[in-house]
């Protein structure tokens, strides 16, 4: 009986929130009464973030999930730090839902940045003798497109 009590206490200590927080397995302890609200905002935030990351990955195929998540975290950094640890999930989730135009602008910014990088890689892969000609032709194309009012991505 004594060994059983010691074993039960030992196992119980491994599953306590204080011990788990000390090990870094969890960020904060939850009270049972607040757990439903906490999980609601945590899931709502993660759903919003994952949706934005998936949209970025669709527009920028070479982007990894971690890179997209870093971009979303950067976008929400001010909101998260202003809210503090206890209200961070709610603040970020409601901000992402209420600022769709800013989120769309950041997604577009990431798409444009990736496109520029791709163009630079393509030009760098050309023989040195051809690079100047290609850049000159791109500048000419850009001027013609601007004069005729072509939208980005439209065919000339």
CSV table of C-alpha atoms in Angstrom, one decimal:
chain,number,residue,atom,x,y,z
A,1,UNK,CA,0.0,0.0,0.0
A,2,UNK,CA,2.8,2.5,0.8
A,3,UNK,CA,4.4,2.0,-2.7
A,4,UNK,CA,1.1,2.6,-4.3
A,5,UNK,CA,0.6,5.9,-2.5
A,6,UNK,CA,4.1,7.1,-3.4
A,7,UNK,CA,3.6,6.1,-7.0
A,8,UNK,CA,0.2,7.8,-7.2
A,9,UNK,CA,1.6,11.0,-5.7
A,10,UNK,CA,4.6,10.9,-8.0
A,11,UNK,CA,2.4,10.5,-11.1
A,12,UNK,CA,0.0,13.1,-9.9
A,13,UNK,CA,2.9,15.6,-9.6
A,14,UNK,CA,3.8,15.2,-13.2
A,15,UNK,CA,0.3,16.3,-14.4
A,16,UNK,CA,-0.1,19.4,-12.2
A,17,UNK,CA,-0.2,22.7,-14.0
A,18,UNK,CA,2.5,24.2,-11.8
A,19,UNK,CA,4.9,21.5,-12.8
A,20,UNK,CA,3.9,21.7,-16.4
A,21,UNK,CA,4.4,25.5,-16.4
A,22,UNK,CA,7.8,25.1,-14.8
A,23,UNK,CA,8.9,22.7,-17.5
A,24,UNK,CA,7.6,25.0,-20.2
A,25,UNK,CA,5.0,22.6,-21.5
A,26,UNK,CA,2.3,25.2,-21.0
A,27,UNK,CA,2.4,29.0,-21.0
A,28,UNK,CA,-0.1,29.7,-18.2
A,29,UNK,CA,-2.3,27.9,-15.8
A,30,UNK,CA,-6.1,28.0,-16.4
A,31,UNK,CA,-8.9,28.1,-13.9
A,32,UNK,CA,-11.6,25.6,-14.8
A,33,UNK,CA,-14.2,28.4,-14.8
A,34,UNK,CA,-12.3,30.3,-17.4
A,35,UNK,CA,-11.2,27.4,-19.6
A,36,UNK,CA,-14.1,27.6,-22.1
A,37,UNK,CA,-13.6,31.3,-22.8
A,38,UNK,CA,-9.8,30.8,-23.1
A,39,UNK,CA,-10.2,28.0,-25.6
A,40,UNK,CA,-12.8,29.9,-27.6
A,41,UNK,CA,-10.5,32.9,-28.1
A,42,UNK,CA,-7.4,30.7,-28.6
A,43,UNK,CA,-9.2,28.6,-31.3
A,44,UNK,CA,-10.7,31.7,-33.0
A,45,UNK,CA,-7.3,33.4,-33.2
A,46,UNK,CA,-5.6,30.3,-34.5
A,47,UNK,CA,-8.3,29.9,-37.2
A,48,UNK,CA,-7.9,33.5,-38.3
A,49,UNK,CA,-4.1,33.2,-38.4
A,50,UNK,CA,-4.2,29.9,-40.2
A,51,UNK,CA,-6.6,31.2,-42.8
A,52,UNK,CA,-4.3,34.2,-43.6
A,53,UNK,CA,-1.2,32.0,-43.7
A,54,UNK,CA,-3.0,29.6,-46.1
A,55,UNK,CA,-4.0,32.5,-48.3
A,56,UNK,CA,-0.4,33.7,-48.4
A,57,UNK,CA,0.9,30.3,-49.2
A,58,UNK,CA,-1.6,30.0,-52.1
A,59,UNK,CA,-0.4,33.3,-53.6
A,60,UNK,CA,3.3,32.6,-52.8
A,61,UNK,CA,3.8,28.9,-53.4
A,62,UNK,CA,7.4,28.9,-52.1
A,63,UNK,CA,6.4,30.3,-48.8
A,64,UNK,CA,6.4,27.9,-45.9
A,65,UNK,CA,3.9,27.8,-43.1
A,66,UNK,CA,6.5,29.1,-40.6
A,67,UNK,CA,7.3,32.1,-42.9
A,68,UNK,CA,3.6,32.9,-43.3
A,69,UNK,CA,3.1,32.6,-39.5
A,70,UNK,CA,6.0,34.9,-38.9
A,71,UNK,CA,4.5,37.5,-41.3
A,72,UNK,CA,1.1,37.3,-39.4
A,73,UNK,CA,2.8,37.5,-36.1
A,74,UNK,CA,4.7,40.6,-37.3
A,75,UNK,CA,1.4,42.1,-38.4
A,76,UNK,CA,-0.3,41.5,-35.0
A,77,UNK,CA,2.7,42.3,-32.8
A,78,UNK,CA,1.5,45.7,-31.7
A,79,UNK,CA,-2.0,44.5,-30.8
A,80,UNK,CA,-0.7,41.4,-29.0
A,81,UNK,CA,1.8,43.4,-26.9
A,82,UNK,CA,-0.8,46.1,-26.0
A,83,UNK,CA,-3.3,43.5,-24.9
A,84,UNK,CA,-1.0,41.7,-22.5
A,85,UNK,CA,-0.8,37.9,-22.0
A,86,UNK,CA,-4.3,37.5,-20.5
A,87,UNK,CA,-6.2,39.1,-23.3
A,88,UNK,CA,-3.9,38.6,-26.2
A,89,UNK,CA,-5.9,35.9,-28.1
A,90,UNK,CA,-9.1,37.9,-27.9
A,91,UNK,CA,-7.4,41.1,-29.0
A,92,UNK,CA,-5.6,39.5,-31.9
A,93,UNK,CA,-8.7,37.6,-33.1
A,94,UNK,CA,-10.9,40.6,-33.1
A,95,UNK,CA,-8.3,42.8,-34.7
A,96,UNK,CA,-7.8,40.3,-37.5
A,97,UNK,CA,-11.5,40.2,-38.1
A,98,UNK,CA,-12.0,43.9,-37.9
A,99,UNK,CA,-9.0,45.0,-40.0
A,100,UNK,CA,-9.5,42.9,-43.2
A,101,UNK,CA,-8.1,45.7,-45.4
A,102,UNK,CA,-4.8,45.9,-43.5
A,103,UNK,CA,-4.6,42.1,-43.6
A,104,UNK,CA,-5.2,42.1,-47.3
A,105,UNK,CA,-2.6,44.8,-47.8
A,106,UNK,CA,0.0,42.7,-45.9
A,107,UNK,CA,-0.9,39.6,-48.0
A,108,UNK,CA,-0.5,41.6,-51.2
A,109,UNK,CA,2.8,43.0,-49.9
A,110,UNK,CA,4.1,39.5,-49.3
A,111,UNK,CA,3.0,38.5,-52.8
A,112,UNK,CA,4.8,41.4,-54.4
A,113,UNK,CA,8.0,40.8,-52.3
A,114,UNK,CA,8.0,37.2,-53.4
A,115,UNK,CA,7.5,38.2,-57.1
A,116,UNK,CA,10.4,40.7,-56.9
A,117,UNK,CA,12.6,38.0,-55.4
A,118,UNK,CA,11.6,35.6,-58.2
A,119,UNK,CA,12.4,38.2,-60.9
A,120,UNK,CA,15.8,38.9,-59.3
A,121,UNK,CA,16.6,35.2,-59.2
A,122,UNK,CA,15.6,34.8,-62.9
A,123,UNK,CA,17.6,37.8,-64.0
A,124,UNK,CA,20.6,36.5,-62.0
A,125,UNK,CA,20.4,33.1,-63.7
A,126,UNK,CA,20.8,34.7,-67.1
A,127,UNK,CA,24.3,35.1,-68.7
A,128,UNK,CA,25.9,38.4,-67.8
A,129,UNK,CA,25.8,39.5,-71.4
A,130,UNK,CA,21.9,39.1,-71.6
A,131,UNK,CA,21.0,40.8,-68.2
A,132,UNK,CA,21.3,44.3,-69.5
A,133,UNK,CA,19.1,43.6,-72.5
A,134,UNK,CA,16.4,41.9,-70.4
A,135,UNK,CA,16.3,44.7,-67.8
A,136,UNK,CA,16.1,47.3,-70.6
A,137,UNK,CA,13.2,45.4,-72.2
A,138,UNK,CA,11.4,45.2,-68.8
A,139,UNK,CA,11.8,48.9,-68.3
A,140,UNK,CA,10.3,49.5,-71.8
A,141,UNK,CA,7.4,47.1,-71.0
A,142,UNK,CA,6.8,48.9,-67.8
A,143,UNK,CA,6.6,52.3,-69.6
A,144,UNK,CA,4.2,50.9,-72.2
A,145,UNK,CA,2.0,49.3,-69.6
A,146,UNK,CA,1.9,52.5,-67.6
A,147,UNK,CA,0.9,54.6,-70.7
A,148,UNK,CA,-1.8,52.2,-71.7
A,149,UNK,CA,-3.2,51.8,-68.2
A,150,UNK,CA,-2.7,48.0,-68.0
A,151,UNK,CA,-3.5,46.5,-64.7
A,152,UNK,CA,-0.8,44.3,-63.0
A,153,UNK,CA,-0.9,40.8,-64.4
A,154,UNK,CA,-2.8,41.9,-67.6
A,155,UNK,CA,-1.5,40.7,-70.9
A,156,UNK,CA,-0.2,43.3,-73.4
